């Protein structure tokens, strides 16, 4: 694309005989889990990004993007909130479960020595 993102959506990787979608987009050494919705549905993006850590660890943090091996250093959660008002910080999200998932993902990222980015957009 004109912005350098490569579509990785609908490409599934095998993990312990189960398929998992690691990312929706890839760019350089970063993979992106992109989701649009309410706080409840955006929790799935956090789950996807958490599963991606496990798969990437198993594969030496290498991901095949269009047949080319990439060394992944960053996972970005790109969340498109479907809401009327904007937020200035994630702690303003009124969902304890979502915030707990996010905290757990952040901890797993630190333990895996990966950089975590959260990008917020609005529908």
mmCIF file with all atom_site columns, C-alpha atoms in Angstrom:
data_model
loop_
_atom_site.group_PDB
_atom_site.id
_atom_site.type_symbol
_atom_site.label_atom_id
_atom_site.label_alt_id
_atom_site.label_comp_id
_atom_site.label_asym_id
_atom_site.label_entity_id
_atom_site.label_seq_id
_atom_site.pdbx_PDB_ins_code
_atom_site.Cartn_x
_atom_site.Cartn_y
_atom_site.Cartn_z
_atom_site.occupancy
_atom_site.B_iso_or_equiv
_atom_site.pdbx_formal_charge
_atom_site.auth_seq_id
_atom_site.auth_comp_id
_atom_site.auth_asym_id
_atom_site.auth_atom_id
_atom_site.pdbx_PDB_model_num
ATOM 1   C CA . UNK A 1 1   ? 0.000   0.000   0.000  1.00 0.00 ? 1   UNK A CA 1
ATOM 2   C CA . UNK A 1 2   ? 0.996   3.631   -0.219 1.00 0.00 ? 2   UNK A CA 1
ATOM 3   C CA . UNK A 1 3   ? 1.701   3.698   3.532  1.00 0.00 ? 3   UNK A CA 1
ATOM 4   C CA . UNK A 1 4   ? 3.891   0.575   3.503  1.00 0.00 ? 4   UNK A CA 1
ATOM 5   C CA . UNK A 1 5   ? 1.537   -1.746  5.402  1.00 0.00 ? 5   UNK A CA 1
ATOM 6   C CA . UNK A 1 6   ? 1.219   -5.300  4.157  1.00 0.00 ? 6   UNK A CA 1
ATOM 7   C CA . UNK A 1 7   ? -1.996  -7.229  4.606  1.00 0.00 ? 7   UNK A CA 1
ATOM 8   C CA . UNK A 1 8   ? -1.524  -10.247 6.846  1.00 0.00 ? 8   UNK A CA 1
ATOM 9   C CA . UNK A 1 9   ? -5.238  -10.631 7.607  1.00 0.00 ? 9   UNK A CA 1
ATOM 10  C CA . UNK A 1 10  ? -6.686  -14.120 7.127  1.00 0.00 ? 10  UNK A CA 1
ATOM 11  C CA . UNK A 1 11  ? -3.208  -15.668 7.168  1.00 0.00 ? 11  UNK A CA 1
ATOM 12  C CA . UNK A 1 12  ? -3.136  -18.230 9.911  1.00 0.00 ? 12  UNK A CA 1
ATOM 13  C CA . UNK A 1 13  ? -0.167  -19.758 11.647 1.00 0.00 ? 13  UNK A CA 1
ATOM 14  C CA . UNK A 1 14  ? -0.171  -23.164 13.293 1.00 0.00 ? 14  UNK A CA 1
ATOM 15  C CA . UNK A 1 15  ? 0.403   -23.302 17.049 1.00 0.00 ? 15  UNK A CA 1
ATOM 16  C CA . UNK A 1 16  ? 0.172   -26.657 18.848 1.00 0.00 ? 16  UNK A CA 1
ATOM 17  C CA . UNK A 1 17  ? -2.145  -28.014 16.116 1.00 0.00 ? 17  UNK A CA 1
ATOM 18  C CA . UNK A 1 18  ? -4.432  -24.983 16.347 1.00 0.00 ? 18  UNK A CA 1
ATOM 19  C CA . UNK A 1 19  ? -4.592  -22.085 13.933 1.00 0.00 ? 19  UNK A CA 1
ATOM 20  C CA . UNK A 1 20  ? -4.097  -18.552 15.173 1.00 0.00 ? 20  UNK A CA 1
ATOM 21  C CA . UNK A 1 21  ? -4.218  -15.226 13.369 1.00 0.00 ? 21  UNK A CA 1
ATOM 22  C CA . UNK A 1 22  ? -1.092  -13.386 14.476 1.00 0.00 ? 22  UNK A CA 1
ATOM 23  C CA . UNK A 1 23  ? -1.706  -10.050 12.802 1.00 0.00 ? 23  UNK A CA 1
ATOM 24  C CA . UNK A 1 24  ? -3.874  -8.068  10.442 1.00 0.00 ? 24  UNK A CA 1
ATOM 25  C CA . UNK A 1 25  ? -1.058  -5.907  9.057  1.00 0.00 ? 25  UNK A CA 1
ATOM 26  C CA . UNK A 1 26  ? 2.732   -5.978  8.966  1.00 0.00 ? 26  UNK A CA 1
ATOM 27  C CA . UNK A 1 27  ? 5.253   -3.219  8.340  1.00 0.00 ? 27  UNK A CA 1
ATOM 28  C CA . UNK A 1 28  ? 8.978   -3.656  8.843  1.00 0.00 ? 28  UNK A CA 1
ATOM 29  C CA . UNK A 1 29  ? 9.594   -5.358  12.202 1.00 0.00 ? 29  UNK A CA 1
ATOM 30  C CA . UNK A 1 30  ? 6.109   -4.542  13.507 1.00 0.00 ? 30  UNK A CA 1
ATOM 31  C CA . UNK A 1 31  ? 2.883   -6.512  13.358 1.00 0.00 ? 31  UNK A CA 1
ATOM 32  C CA . UNK A 1 32  ? -0.514  -4.887  13.910 1.00 0.00 ? 32  UNK A CA 1
ATOM 33  C CA . UNK A 1 33  ? -3.670  -6.319  15.434 1.00 0.00 ? 33  UNK A CA 1
ATOM 34  C CA . UNK A 1 34  ? -6.358  -4.002  14.069 1.00 0.00 ? 34  UNK A CA 1
ATOM 35  C CA . UNK A 1 35  ? -9.922  -4.082  15.349 1.00 0.00 ? 35  UNK A CA 1
ATOM 36  C CA . UNK A 1 36  ? -12.953 -1.824  15.193 1.00 0.00 ? 36  UNK A CA 1
ATOM 37  C CA . UNK A 1 37  ? -15.772 -1.842  17.708 1.00 0.00 ? 37  UNK A CA 1
ATOM 38  C CA . UNK A 1 38  ? -16.835 -1.246  21.250 1.00 0.00 ? 38  UNK A CA 1
ATOM 39  C CA . UNK A 1 39  ? -14.666 -1.903  24.266 1.00 0.00 ? 39  UNK A CA 1
ATOM 40  C CA . UNK A 1 40  ? -16.132 -5.405  24.561 1.00 0.00 ? 40  UNK A CA 1
ATOM 41  C CA . UNK A 1 41  ? -15.297 -6.417  20.985 1.00 0.00 ? 41  UNK A CA 1
ATOM 42  C CA . UNK A 1 42  ? -11.885 -4.722  21.129 1.00 0.00 ? 42  UNK A CA 1
ATOM 43  C CA . UNK A 1 43  ? -10.922 -7.152  23.864 1.00 0.00 ? 43  UNK A CA 1
ATOM 44  C CA . UNK A 1 44  ? -10.543 -9.713  21.068 1.00 0.00 ? 44  UNK A CA 1
ATOM 45  C CA . UNK A 1 45  ? -7.677  -7.656  19.601 1.00 0.00 ? 45  UNK A CA 1
ATOM 46  C CA . UNK A 1 46  ? -5.872  -7.883  22.936 1.00 0.00 ? 46  UNK A CA 1
ATOM 47  C CA . UNK A 1 47  ? -6.465  -11.650 22.997 1.00 0.00 ? 47  UNK A CA 1
ATOM 48  C CA . UNK A 1 48  ? -5.111  -11.910 19.435 1.00 0.00 ? 48  UNK A CA 1
ATOM 49  C CA . UNK A 1 49  ? -2.005  -9.893  20.319 1.00 0.00 ? 49  UNK A CA 1
ATOM 50  C CA . UNK A 1 50  ? -1.435  -12.032 23.414 1.00 0.00 ? 50  UNK A CA 1
ATOM 51  C CA . UNK A 1 51  ? -1.675  -15.244 21.377 1.00 0.00 ? 51  UNK A CA 1
ATOM 52  C CA . UNK A 1 52  ? 0.719   -13.721 18.838 1.00 0.00 ? 52  UNK A CA 1
ATOM 53  C CA . UNK A 1 53  ? 3.404   -13.425 21.526 1.00 0.00 ? 53  UNK A CA 1
ATOM 54  C CA . UNK A 1 54  ? 3.277   -17.179 22.171 1.00 0.00 ? 54  UNK A CA 1
ATOM 55  C CA . UNK A 1 55  ? 3.461   -18.053 18.475 1.00 0.00 ? 55  UNK A CA 1
ATOM 56  C CA . UNK A 1 56  ? 6.274   -15.581 17.828 1.00 0.00 ? 56  UNK A CA 1
ATOM 57  C CA . UNK A 1 57  ? 8.243   -16.905 20.823 1.00 0.00 ? 57  UNK A CA 1
ATOM 58  C CA . UNK A 1 58  ? 7.909   -20.456 19.481 1.00 0.00 ? 58  UNK A CA 1
ATOM 59  C CA . UNK A 1 59  ? 9.168   -19.282 16.064 1.00 0.00 ? 59  UNK A CA 1
ATOM 60  C CA . UNK A 1 60  ? 12.129  -17.275 17.350 1.00 0.00 ? 60  UNK A CA 1
ATOM 61  C CA . UNK A 1 61  ? 10.186  -14.019 16.814 1.00 0.00 ? 61  UNK A CA 1
ATOM 62  C CA . UNK A 1 62  ? 10.232  -14.657 13.066 1.00 0.00 ? 62  UNK A CA 1
ATOM 63  C CA . UNK A 1 63  ? 7.100   -14.284 10.953 1.00 0.00 ? 63  UNK A CA 1
ATOM 64  C CA . UNK A 1 64  ? 6.687   -15.088 7.285  1.00 0.00 ? 64  UNK A CA 1
ATOM 65  C CA . UNK A 1 65  ? 5.058   -12.155 5.463  1.00 0.00 ? 65  UNK A CA 1
ATOM 66  C CA . UNK A 1 66  ? 4.322   -12.964 1.818  1.00 0.00 ? 66  UNK A CA 1
ATOM 67  C CA . UNK A 1 67  ? 7.015   -15.641 1.866  1.00 0.00 ? 67  UNK A CA 1
ATOM 68  C CA . UNK A 1 68  ? 9.686   -13.402 3.390  1.00 0.00 ? 68  UNK A CA 1
ATOM 69  C CA . UNK A 1 69  ? 10.932  -14.012 6.952  1.00 0.00 ? 69  UNK A CA 1
ATOM 70  C CA . UNK A 1 70  ? 10.659  -10.993 9.241  1.00 0.00 ? 70  UNK A CA 1
ATOM 71  C CA . UNK A 1 71  ? 12.248  -10.572 12.646 1.00 0.00 ? 71  UNK A CA 1
ATOM 72  C CA . UNK A 1 72  ? 9.438   -9.085  14.764 1.00 0.00 ? 72  UNK A CA 1
ATOM 73  C CA . UNK A 1 73  ? 10.322  -6.621  17.525 1.00 0.00 ? 73  UNK A CA 1
ATOM 74  C CA . UNK A 1 74  ? 7.047   -4.756  18.054 1.00 0.00 ? 74  UNK A CA 1
ATOM 75  C CA . UNK A 1 75  ? 3.372   -5.601  18.329 1.00 0.00 ? 75  UNK A CA 1
ATOM 76  C CA . UNK A 1 76  ? 0.933   -2.735  17.882 1.00 0.00 ? 76  UNK A CA 1
ATOM 77  C CA . UNK A 1 77  ? -2.682  -2.871  18.985 1.00 0.00 ? 77  UNK A CA 1
ATOM 78  C CA . UNK A 1 78  ? -4.534  -0.504  16.648 1.00 0.00 ? 78  UNK A CA 1
ATOM 79  C CA . UNK A 1 79  ? -7.944  -0.006  18.174 1.00 0.00 ? 79  UNK A CA 1
ATOM 80  C CA . UNK A 1 80  ? -10.721 1.839   16.358 1.00 0.00 ? 80  UNK A CA 1
ATOM 81  C CA . UNK A 1 81  ? -13.254 2.801   19.012 1.00 0.00 ? 81  UNK A CA 1
ATOM 82  C CA . UNK A 1 82  ? -16.885 3.023   17.924 1.00 0.00 ? 82  UNK A CA 1
ATOM 83  C CA . UNK A 1 83  ? -17.891 5.778   20.357 1.00 0.00 ? 83  UNK A CA 1
ATOM 84  C CA . UNK A 1 84  ? -19.125 9.342   20.432 1.00 0.00 ? 84  UNK A CA 1
ATOM 85  C CA . UNK A 1 85  ? -16.469 10.914  22.665 1.00 0.00 ? 85  UNK A CA 1
ATOM 86  C CA . UNK A 1 86  ? -12.713 10.599  22.401 1.00 0.00 ? 86  UNK A CA 1
ATOM 87  C CA . UNK A 1 87  ? -10.426 9.472   25.198 1.00 0.00 ? 87  UNK A CA 1
ATOM 88  C CA . UNK A 1 88  ? -7.099  10.972  26.216 1.00 0.00 ? 88  UNK A CA 1
ATOM 89  C CA . UNK A 1 89  ? -5.825  7.875   28.034 1.00 0.00 ? 89  UNK A CA 1
ATOM 90  C CA . UNK A 1 90  ? -6.701  4.213   28.087 1.00 0.00 ? 90  UNK A CA 1
ATOM 91  C CA . UNK A 1 91  ? -7.587  4.350   31.775 1.00 0.00 ? 91  UNK A CA 1
ATOM 92  C CA . UNK A 1 92  ? -10.707 6.302   30.709 1.00 0.00 ? 92  UNK A CA 1
ATOM 93  C CA . UNK A 1 93  ? -12.084 3.148   29.093 1.00 0.00 ? 93  UNK A CA 1
ATOM 94  C CA . UNK A 1 94  ? -14.859 2.002   31.421 1.00 0.00 ? 94  UNK A CA 1
ATOM 95  C CA . UNK A 1 95  ? -14.240 -1.725  31.180 1.00 0.00 ? 95  UNK A CA 1
ATOM 96  C CA . UNK A 1 96  ? -12.273 -3.444  33.910 1.00 0.00 ? 96  UNK A CA 1
ATOM 97  C CA . UNK A 1 97  ? -12.001 -6.661  31.883 1.00 0.00 ? 97  UNK A CA 1
ATOM 98  C CA . UNK A 1 98  ? -10.573 -4.782  28.875 1.00 0.00 ? 98  UNK A CA 1
ATOM 99  C CA . UNK A 1 99  ? -8.052  -2.928  31.071 1.00 0.00 ? 99  UNK A CA 1
ATOM 100 C CA . UNK A 1 100 ? -7.032  -6.175  32.815 1.00 0.00 ? 100 UNK A CA 1
ATOM 101 C CA . UNK A 1 101 ? -6.477  -7.861  29.426 1.00 0.00 ? 101 UNK A CA 1
ATOM 102 C CA . UNK A 1 102 ? -4.403  -4.882  28.316 1.00 0.00 ? 102 UNK A CA 1
ATOM 103 C CA . UNK A 1 103 ? -2.274  -5.000  31.485 1.00 0.00 ? 103 UNK A CA 1
ATOM 104 C CA . UNK A 1 104 ? -1.727  -8.738  31.065 1.00 0.00 ? 104 UNK A CA 1
ATOM 105 C CA . UNK A 1 105 ? -0.708  -8.235  27.401 1.00 0.00 ? 105 UNK A CA 1
ATOM 106 C CA . UNK A 1 106 ? 1.714   -5.469  28.382 1.00 0.00 ? 106 UNK A CA 1
ATOM 107 C CA . UNK A 1 107 ? 3.332   -7.716  31.008 1.00 0.00 ? 107 UNK A CA 1
ATOM 108 C CA . UNK A 1 108 ? 3.673   -10.584 28.500 1.00 0.00 ? 108 UNK A CA 1
ATOM 109 C CA . UNK A 1 109 ? 5.248   -8.154  26.016 1.00 0.00 ? 109 UNK A CA 1
ATOM 110 C CA . UNK A 1 110 ? 7.814   -7.005  28.587 1.00 0.00 ? 110 UNK A CA 1
ATOM 111 C CA . UNK A 1 111 ? 8.673   -10.609 29.492 1.00 0.00 ? 111 UNK A CA 1
ATOM 112 C CA . UNK A 1 112 ? 9.126   -11.428 25.783 1.00 0.00 ? 112 UNK A CA 1
ATOM 113 C CA . UNK A 1 113 ? 11.331  -8.329  25.333 1.00 0.00 ? 113 UNK A CA 1
ATOM 114 C CA . UNK A 1 114 ? 9.007   -6.945  22.663 1.00 0.00 ? 114 UNK A CA 1
ATOM 115 C CA . UNK A 1 115 ? 7.953   -3.331  22.248 1.00 0.00 ? 115 UNK A CA 1
ATOM 116 C CA . UNK A 1 116 ? 4.240   -2.713  22.859 1.00 0.00 ? 116 UNK A CA 1
ATOM 117 C CA . UNK A 1 117 ? 2.371   0.066   21.087 1.00 0.00 ? 117 UNK A CA 1
ATOM 118 C CA . UNK A 1 118 ? -1.302  0.937   21.442 1.00 0.00 ? 118 UNK A CA 1
ATOM 119 C CA . UNK A 1 119 ? -2.714  3.174   18.718 1.00 0.00 ? 119 UNK A CA 1
ATOM 120 C CA . UNK A 1 120 ? -6.181  4.652   19.218 1.00 0.00 ? 120 UNK A CA 1
ATOM 121 C CA . UNK A 1 121 ? -8.432  5.774   16.366 1.00 0.00 ? 121 UNK A CA 1
ATOM 122 C CA . UNK A 1 122 ? -12.142 6.401   16.055 1.00 0.00 ? 122 UNK A CA 1
ATOM 123 C CA . UNK A 1 123 ? -14.785 5.215   13.643 1.00 0.00 ? 123 UNK A CA 1
#
